[in-house]
mmCIF file of C-alpha atoms in Angstrom:
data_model
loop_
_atom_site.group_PDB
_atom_site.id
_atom_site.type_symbol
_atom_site.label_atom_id
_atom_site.label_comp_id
_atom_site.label_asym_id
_atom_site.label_seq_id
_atom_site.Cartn_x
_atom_site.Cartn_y
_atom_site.Cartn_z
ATOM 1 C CA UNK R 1 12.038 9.291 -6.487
ATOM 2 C CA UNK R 2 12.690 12.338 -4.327
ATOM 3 C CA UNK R 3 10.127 12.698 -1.286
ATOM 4 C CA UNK R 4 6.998 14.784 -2.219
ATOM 5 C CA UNK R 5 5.745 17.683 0.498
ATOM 6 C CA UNK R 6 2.163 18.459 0.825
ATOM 7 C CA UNK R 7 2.445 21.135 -1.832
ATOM 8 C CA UNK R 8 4.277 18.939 -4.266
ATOM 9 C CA UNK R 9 0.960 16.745 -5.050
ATOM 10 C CA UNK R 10 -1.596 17.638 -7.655
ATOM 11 C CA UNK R 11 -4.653 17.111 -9.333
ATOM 12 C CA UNK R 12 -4.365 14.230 -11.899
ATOM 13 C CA UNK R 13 -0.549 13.062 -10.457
ATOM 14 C CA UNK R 14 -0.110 9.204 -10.700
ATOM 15 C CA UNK R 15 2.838 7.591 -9.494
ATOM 16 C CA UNK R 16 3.566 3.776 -10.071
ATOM 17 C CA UNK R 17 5.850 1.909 -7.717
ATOM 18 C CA UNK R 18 8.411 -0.458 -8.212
ATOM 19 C CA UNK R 19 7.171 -3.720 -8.782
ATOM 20 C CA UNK R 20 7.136 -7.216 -6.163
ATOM 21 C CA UNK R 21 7.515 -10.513 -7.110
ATOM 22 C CA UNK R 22 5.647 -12.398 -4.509
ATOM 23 C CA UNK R 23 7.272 -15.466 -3.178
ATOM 24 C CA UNK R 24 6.253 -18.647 -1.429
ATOM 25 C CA UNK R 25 8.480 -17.584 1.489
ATOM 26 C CA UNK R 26 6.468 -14.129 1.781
ATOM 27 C CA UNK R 27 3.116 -16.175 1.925
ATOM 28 C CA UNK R 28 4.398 -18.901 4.933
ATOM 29 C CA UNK R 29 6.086 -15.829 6.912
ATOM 30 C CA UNK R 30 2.961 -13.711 6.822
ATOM 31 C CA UNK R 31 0.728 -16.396 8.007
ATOM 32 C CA UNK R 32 2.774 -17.969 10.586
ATOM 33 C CA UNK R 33 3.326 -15.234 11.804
ATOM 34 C CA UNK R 34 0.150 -13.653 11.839
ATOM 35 C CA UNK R 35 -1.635 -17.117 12.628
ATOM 36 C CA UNK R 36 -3.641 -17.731 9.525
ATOM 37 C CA UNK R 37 -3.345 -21.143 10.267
ATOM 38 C CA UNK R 38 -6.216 -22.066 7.773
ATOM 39 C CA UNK R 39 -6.698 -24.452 5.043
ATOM 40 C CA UNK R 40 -7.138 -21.375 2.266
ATOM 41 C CA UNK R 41 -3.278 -20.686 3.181
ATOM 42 C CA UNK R 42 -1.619 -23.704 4.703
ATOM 43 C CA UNK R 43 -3.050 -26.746 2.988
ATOM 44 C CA UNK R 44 -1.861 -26.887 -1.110
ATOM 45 C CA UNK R 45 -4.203 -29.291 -1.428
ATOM 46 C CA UNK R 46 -7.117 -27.706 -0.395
ATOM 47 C CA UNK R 47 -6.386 -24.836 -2.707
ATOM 48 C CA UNK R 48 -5.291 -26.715 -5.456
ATOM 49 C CA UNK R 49 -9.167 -28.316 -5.698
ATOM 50 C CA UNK R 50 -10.897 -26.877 -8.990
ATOM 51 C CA UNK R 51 -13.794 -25.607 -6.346
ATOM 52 C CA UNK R 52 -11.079 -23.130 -4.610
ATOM 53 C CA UNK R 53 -7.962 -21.670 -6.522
ATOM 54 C CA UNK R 54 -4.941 -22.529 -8.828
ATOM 55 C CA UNK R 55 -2.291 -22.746 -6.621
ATOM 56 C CA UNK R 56 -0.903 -21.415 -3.323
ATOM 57 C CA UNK R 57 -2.863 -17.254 -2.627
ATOM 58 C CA UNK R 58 -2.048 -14.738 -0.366
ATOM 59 C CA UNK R 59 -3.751 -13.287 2.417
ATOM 60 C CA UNK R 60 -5.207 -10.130 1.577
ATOM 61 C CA UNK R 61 -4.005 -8.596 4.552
ATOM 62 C CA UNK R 62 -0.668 -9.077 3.129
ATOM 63 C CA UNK R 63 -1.022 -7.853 -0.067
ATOM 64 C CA UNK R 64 -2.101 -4.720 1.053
ATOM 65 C CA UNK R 65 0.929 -4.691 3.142
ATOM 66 C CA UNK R 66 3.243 -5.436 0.501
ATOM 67 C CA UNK R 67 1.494 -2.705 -1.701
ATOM 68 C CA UNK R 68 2.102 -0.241 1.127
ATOM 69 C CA UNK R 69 5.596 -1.626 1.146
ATOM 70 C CA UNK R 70 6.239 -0.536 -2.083
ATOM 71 C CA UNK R 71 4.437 3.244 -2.014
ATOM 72 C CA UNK R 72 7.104 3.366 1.439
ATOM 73 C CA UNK R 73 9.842 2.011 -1.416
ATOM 74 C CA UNK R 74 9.043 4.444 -4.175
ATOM 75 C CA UNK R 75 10.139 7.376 -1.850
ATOM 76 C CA UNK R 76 7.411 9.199 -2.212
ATOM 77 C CA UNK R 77 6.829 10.127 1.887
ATOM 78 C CA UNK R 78 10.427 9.253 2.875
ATOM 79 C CA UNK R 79 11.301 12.139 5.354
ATOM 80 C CA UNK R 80 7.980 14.038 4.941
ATOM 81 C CA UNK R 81 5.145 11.387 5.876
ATOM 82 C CA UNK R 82 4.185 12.395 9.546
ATOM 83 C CA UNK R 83 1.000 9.598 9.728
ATOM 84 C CA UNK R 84 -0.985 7.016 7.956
ATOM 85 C CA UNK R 85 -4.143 8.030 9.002
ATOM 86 C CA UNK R 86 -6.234 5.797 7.113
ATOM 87 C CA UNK R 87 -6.618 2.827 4.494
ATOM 88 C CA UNK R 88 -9.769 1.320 2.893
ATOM 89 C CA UNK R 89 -9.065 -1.682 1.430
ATOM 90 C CA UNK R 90 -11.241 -3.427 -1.158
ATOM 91 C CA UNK R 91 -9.893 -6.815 -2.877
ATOM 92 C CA UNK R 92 -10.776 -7.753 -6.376
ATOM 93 C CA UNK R 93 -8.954 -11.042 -7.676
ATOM 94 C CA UNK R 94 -6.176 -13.475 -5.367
ATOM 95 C CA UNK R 95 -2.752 -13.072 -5.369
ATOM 96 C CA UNK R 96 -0.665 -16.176 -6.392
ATOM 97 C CA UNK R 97 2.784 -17.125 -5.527
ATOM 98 C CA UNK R 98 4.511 -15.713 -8.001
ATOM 99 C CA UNK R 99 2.420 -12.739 -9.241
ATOM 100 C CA UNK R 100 4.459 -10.042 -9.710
ATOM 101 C CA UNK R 101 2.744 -6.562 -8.152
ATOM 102 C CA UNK R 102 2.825 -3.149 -8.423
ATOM 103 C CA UNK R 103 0.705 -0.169 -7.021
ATOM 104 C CA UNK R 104 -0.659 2.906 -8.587
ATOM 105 C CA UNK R 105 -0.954 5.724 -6.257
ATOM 106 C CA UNK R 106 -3.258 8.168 -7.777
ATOM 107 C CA UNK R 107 -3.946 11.618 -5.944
ATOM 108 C CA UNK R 108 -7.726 12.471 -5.115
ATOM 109 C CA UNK R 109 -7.376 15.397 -2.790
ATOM 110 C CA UNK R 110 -5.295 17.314 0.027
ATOM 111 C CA UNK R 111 -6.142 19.934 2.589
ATOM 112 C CA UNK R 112 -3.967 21.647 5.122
ATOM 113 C CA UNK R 113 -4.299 21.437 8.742
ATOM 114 C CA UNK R 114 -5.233 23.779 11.235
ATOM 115 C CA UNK R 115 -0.635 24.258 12.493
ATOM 116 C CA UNK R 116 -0.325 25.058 8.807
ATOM 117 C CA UNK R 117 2.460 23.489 8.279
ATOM 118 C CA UNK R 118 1.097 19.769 7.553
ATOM 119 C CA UNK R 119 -1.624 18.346 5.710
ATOM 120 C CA UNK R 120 -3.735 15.558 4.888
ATOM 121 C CA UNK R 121 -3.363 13.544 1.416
ATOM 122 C CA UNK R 122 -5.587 11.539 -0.215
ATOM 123 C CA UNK R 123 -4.881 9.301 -2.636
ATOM 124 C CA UNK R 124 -7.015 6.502 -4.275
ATOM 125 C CA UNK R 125 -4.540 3.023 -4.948
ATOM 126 C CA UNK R 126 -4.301 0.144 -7.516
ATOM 127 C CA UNK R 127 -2.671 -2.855 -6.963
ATOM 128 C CA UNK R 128 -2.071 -4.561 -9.919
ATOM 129 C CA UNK R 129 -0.671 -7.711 -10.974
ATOM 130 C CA UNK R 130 1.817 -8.547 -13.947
ATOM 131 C CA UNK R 131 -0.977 -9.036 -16.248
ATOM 132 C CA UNK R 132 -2.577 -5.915 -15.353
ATOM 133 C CA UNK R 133 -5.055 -7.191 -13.981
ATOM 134 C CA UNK R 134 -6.577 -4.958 -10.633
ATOM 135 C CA UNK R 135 -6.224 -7.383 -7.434
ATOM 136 C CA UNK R 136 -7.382 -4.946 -4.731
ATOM 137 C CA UNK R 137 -8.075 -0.979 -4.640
ATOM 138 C CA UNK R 138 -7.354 1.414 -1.124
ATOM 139 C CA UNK R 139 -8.280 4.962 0.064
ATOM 140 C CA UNK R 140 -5.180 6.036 1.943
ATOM 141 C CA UNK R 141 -5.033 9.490 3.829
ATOM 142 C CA UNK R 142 -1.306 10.034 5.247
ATOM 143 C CA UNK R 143 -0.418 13.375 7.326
ATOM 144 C CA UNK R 144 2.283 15.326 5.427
ATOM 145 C CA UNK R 145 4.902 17.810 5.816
ATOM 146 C CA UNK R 146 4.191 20.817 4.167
ATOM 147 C CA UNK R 147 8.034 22.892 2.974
ATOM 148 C CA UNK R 148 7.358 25.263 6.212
ATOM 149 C CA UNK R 149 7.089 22.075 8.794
ATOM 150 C CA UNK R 150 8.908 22.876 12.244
ATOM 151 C CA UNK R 151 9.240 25.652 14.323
ATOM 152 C CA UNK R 152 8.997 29.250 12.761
ATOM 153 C CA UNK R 153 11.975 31.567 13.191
ATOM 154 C CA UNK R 154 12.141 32.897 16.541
ATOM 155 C CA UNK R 155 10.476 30.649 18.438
ATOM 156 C CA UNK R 156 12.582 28.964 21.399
ATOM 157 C CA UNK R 157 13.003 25.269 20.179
#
């Protein structure tokens, strides 16, 4: 997908990512790495009691960084996002090793900023598994380059 400026978005616009398959490997890496050293990810027994879950779940931290993974992978800001400037996440069902994910990025709103030649988006995401089912929702707002970004002709650069 070719990058979008600020002007480029639009009431009602949807864009779907490519989809993720997420993998066992994903799931050890994030939490070794980020130290969520707890039974609910390190301990397959544990989950695999009928009182907890089916099988081995990822954090929720990380599926909200592999859904941002694939908004960055759909092109959509590539060369015109200046800043995330916010996400709100909300999670709605676990993510298995396995599930297969994909985001919806759906526009809500934009507004340009006082240089005039950026602006804040808003967009309202759903990540959703292979089964369609909605496993966690976020408010993004991400500073972008409007078609006039940079310095104006004749200023010294």
């Amino acid at each position: 997908m070719e990058p979008l400026y600020f002007e480029d978005y639009h009431e009602g616009q949807r864009i779907d990512t490519p989809r993720r398959t997420v993998t066992d490997y994903d799931i050890s890496s994030f939490v070794n790495l980020c130290g969520f050293l707890t039974p609910t990810f390190i301990d397959l027994e544990y989950v695999n009691r009928p009182e907890h879950y089916s099988g081995r779940i990822a954090p929720g931290l990380l599926t909200l960084s592999l859904a941002e993974g694939l908004v960055l992978s759909a092109g959509v800001t590539r060369g015109t996002g200046l800043a995330l400037l916010e996400l709100t996440p909300t999670w709605k069902a676990p993510v298995y090793t396995g599930d297969t994910i994909q985001t919806q990025i759906n526009f809500v709103s934009k507004r340009l900023t006082s240089r005039g030649d950026r602006g804040v988006v808003r967009t309202e995401n759903v990540v959703v598994n292979s089964k369609g089912e909605t496993v966690a929702t976020y408010a993004s707002a991400r500073m972008i380059k409007s078609k006039t970004f940079g310095p104006t002709s004749g200023e010294e650069n």
